[in-house]
Tab-separated table of C-alpha atoms in Angstrom:
chain	number	residue	atom	x	y	z
I	1	MET	CA	-0.712	21.922	5.670
I	2	LYS	CA	-3.708	23.500	7.295
I	3	GLY	CA	-5.780	21.791	9.948
I	4	TYR	CA	-5.135	19.105	12.486
I	5	PHE	CA	-6.663	16.266	10.475
I	6	GLY	CA	-4.548	16.930	7.373
I	7	ARG	CA	-1.380	16.987	9.457
I	8	PHE	CA	-2.566	13.849	11.259
I	9	LEU	CA	-2.884	12.043	7.907
I	10	VAL	CA	0.630	13.154	6.865
I	11	VAL	CA	2.004	11.822	10.164
I	12	GLY	CA	0.061	8.595	9.550
I	13	LEU	CA	1.731	8.141	6.169
I	14	ILE	CA	5.158	8.746	7.692
I	15	ASN	CA	4.717	6.384	10.645
I	16	THR	CA	3.215	3.721	8.385
I	17	GLY	CA	6.219	3.992	6.068
I	18	VAL	CA	8.634	3.718	8.993
I	19	GLY	CA	6.764	0.826	10.606
I	20	LEU	CA	6.292	-1.188	7.398
I	21	SER	CA	9.907	-0.656	6.335
I	22	ILE	CA	11.186	-1.963	9.651
I	23	MET	CA	8.759	-4.901	9.536
I	24	TYR	CA	9.882	-6.009	6.091
I	25	VAL	CA	13.598	-5.569	6.817
I	26	LEU	CA	13.353	-7.559	10.051
I	27	LEU	CA	11.126	-10.194	8.471
I	28	HIS	CA	13.589	-10.800	5.652
I	29	LEU	CA	16.635	-10.693	7.931
I	30	PHE	CA	15.324	-12.878	10.764
I	31	HIS	CA	12.260	-14.603	9.231
I	32	HIS	CA	10.210	-14.136	12.381
I	33	TYR	CA	6.782	-12.604	11.756
I	34	TRP	CA	5.843	-11.688	15.343
I	35	ILE	CA	9.120	-9.991	16.231
I	36	ALA	CA	9.125	-8.070	12.949
I	37	THR	CA	5.542	-6.851	13.309
I	38	PHE	CA	5.890	-5.999	16.995
I	39	VAL	CA	9.090	-3.985	16.532
I	40	GLY	CA	7.780	-2.293	13.368
I	41	ASN	CA	4.473	-1.362	15.003
I	42	ALA	CA	6.265	-0.096	18.112
I	43	ALA	CA	8.594	2.047	15.984
I	44	GLY	CA	5.635	3.421	14.027
I	45	ALA	CA	3.861	4.255	17.297
I	46	VAL	CA	6.923	6.119	18.618
I	47	VAL	CA	7.158	8.130	15.384
I	48	SER	CA	3.423	8.787	15.573
I	49	TYR	CA	3.616	10.014	19.168
I	50	VAL	CA	6.559	12.340	18.544
I	51	LEU	CA	5.232	13.804	15.279
I	52	ASN	CA	1.675	14.183	16.559
I	53	ARG	CA	3.004	15.883	19.675
I	54	ILE	CA	5.256	18.406	17.909
I	55	PHE	CA	3.732	18.727	14.426
I	56	THR	CA	0.056	17.785	14.383
I	57	PHE	CA	-1.168	19.156	17.699
I	58	LYS	CA	1.867	21.253	18.755
I	59	SER	CA	1.219	20.063	22.277
I	60	GLY	CA	2.825	21.192	25.506
I	61	VAL	CA	1.098	18.452	27.528
I	62	ASP	CA	3.544	16.739	29.900
I	63	VAL	CA	5.108	13.649	28.272
I	64	SER	CA	4.687	11.503	31.391
I	65	LYS	CA	0.918	12.093	31.271
I	66	SER	CA	0.400	12.059	27.525
I	67	ILE	CA	2.378	8.848	26.797
I	68	LEU	CA	0.143	6.716	29.009
I	69	ARG	CA	-2.952	8.206	27.402
I	70	PHE	CA	-1.382	7.670	23.968
I	71	ILE	CA	-0.858	3.954	24.640
I	72	LEU	CA	-4.402	3.627	25.995
I	73	VAL	CA	-5.921	5.451	23.006
I	74	ILE	CA	-3.921	3.363	20.519
I	75	GLY	CA	-5.010	0.121	22.218
I	76	VAL	CA	-8.679	1.047	22.497
I	77	CYS	CA	-8.825	2.351	18.921
I	78	TYR	CA	-7.155	-0.781	17.600
I	79	GLY	CA	-9.462	-3.185	19.449
I	80	LEU	CA	-12.682	-1.349	18.655
I	81	SER	CA	-11.871	-0.499	15.058
I	82	TYR	CA	-10.784	-3.907	13.880
I	83	TYR	CA	-13.495	-5.761	15.798
I	84	ILE	CA	-16.193	-3.489	14.346
I	85	GLY	CA	-14.556	-3.652	10.904
I	86	LEU	CA	-14.749	-7.444	10.894
I	87	GLN	CA	-18.362	-7.423	12.116
I	88	VAL	CA	-19.418	-4.882	9.473
I	89	SER	CA	-17.654	-6.808	6.710
I	90	SER	CA	-19.262	-10.081	7.856
I	91	TRP	CA	-22.698	-8.516	7.731
I	92	LEU	CA	-22.064	-6.703	4.452
I	93	LEU	CA	-20.588	-9.682	2.618
I	94	HIS	CA	-23.328	-11.977	3.909
I	95	GLN	CA	-25.742	-9.777	1.926
I	96	LEU	CA	-23.761	-10.368	-1.276
I	97	PRO	CA	-23.129	-13.505	-3.371
I	98	ALA	CA	-21.047	-16.272	-1.760
I	99	VAL	CA	-18.180	-15.670	-4.189
I	100	VAL	CA	-17.184	-12.486	-2.303
I	101	ARG	CA	-17.388	-13.953	1.230
I	102	PRO	CA	-13.743	-15.135	1.295
I	103	PHE	CA	-12.770	-11.440	1.288
I	104	LYS	CA	-14.343	-10.817	4.705
I	105	LYS	CA	-11.014	-10.130	6.437
I	106	ASP	CA	-9.762	-7.933	3.600
I	107	VAL	CA	-12.889	-5.785	3.776
I	108	GLY	CA	-12.710	-5.845	7.576
I	109	ILE	CA	-9.192	-4.434	7.445
I	110	LEU	CA	-10.318	-1.617	5.144
I	111	VAL	CA	-13.306	-0.744	7.321
I	112	GLY	CA	-11.220	-1.081	10.489
I	113	THR	CA	-8.454	1.125	9.122
I	114	GLY	CA	-10.879	3.910	8.252
I	115	LEU	CA	-12.563	3.695	11.632
I	116	TYR	CA	-9.180	3.498	13.398
I	117	THR	CA	-8.039	6.699	11.685
I	118	LEU	CA	-11.129	8.618	12.812
I	119	LEU	CA	-11.172	7.245	16.373
I	120	ASN	CA	-7.416	7.661	16.793
I	121	TYR	CA	-7.529	11.257	15.575
I	122	THR	CA	-10.324	12.025	18.031
I	123	GLY	CA	-8.477	10.310	20.880
I	124	GLN	CA	-5.160	12.026	20.113
I	125	LYS	CA	-6.772	15.451	19.844
I	126	TYR	CA	-9.112	15.311	22.831
I	127	VAL	CA	-7.490	12.819	25.205
I	128	VAL	CA	-3.736	12.691	24.573
I	129	PHE	CA	-2.722	16.175	23.413
I	130	ASN	CA	-5.538	18.295	24.866
I	131	GLU	CA	-3.845	21.227	26.586
I	132	LYS	CA	-7.161	22.703	27.728
I	133	LYS	CA	-7.925	19.480	29.591
I	134	GLU	CA	-4.444	19.636	31.186
I	135	ALA	CA	-4.995	23.270	32.249
I	136	VAL	CA	-8.261	22.329	33.972
I	137	ALA	CA	-6.605	19.362	35.723
I	138	ILE	CA	-3.768	21.577	36.977
I	139	HIS	CA	-6.178	24.120	38.442
I	140	ASP	CA	-8.396	21.515	40.170
């Protein structure tokens, strides 16, 4: 697949499949929502980091530096995206008939997911796996 963004989307599908599979298996085995979602999300993040590092961006950036930036980017993207998604959906659905207002969180998730994908891609490319940035830092 050509281009960083296309490969990023393929990695996203893979890590989502891994994460959701683990979540559902753990949920049905142990019946504990928070443990299942935490472990599944963590596993998906590990898959995402590894595949984005070697497949999407083919990065040689030092793992000890990139992993901390990866965690920071994931956290910031998550917080911003889903907060903005909920705000946008609240505003949007307030403009429409009351019958659609109960779907505020559903629409917020859709908006947040789209925004998360774009912000996360940008963060991974320019903050986490940016070898040019690393080269400048080494020479400073």
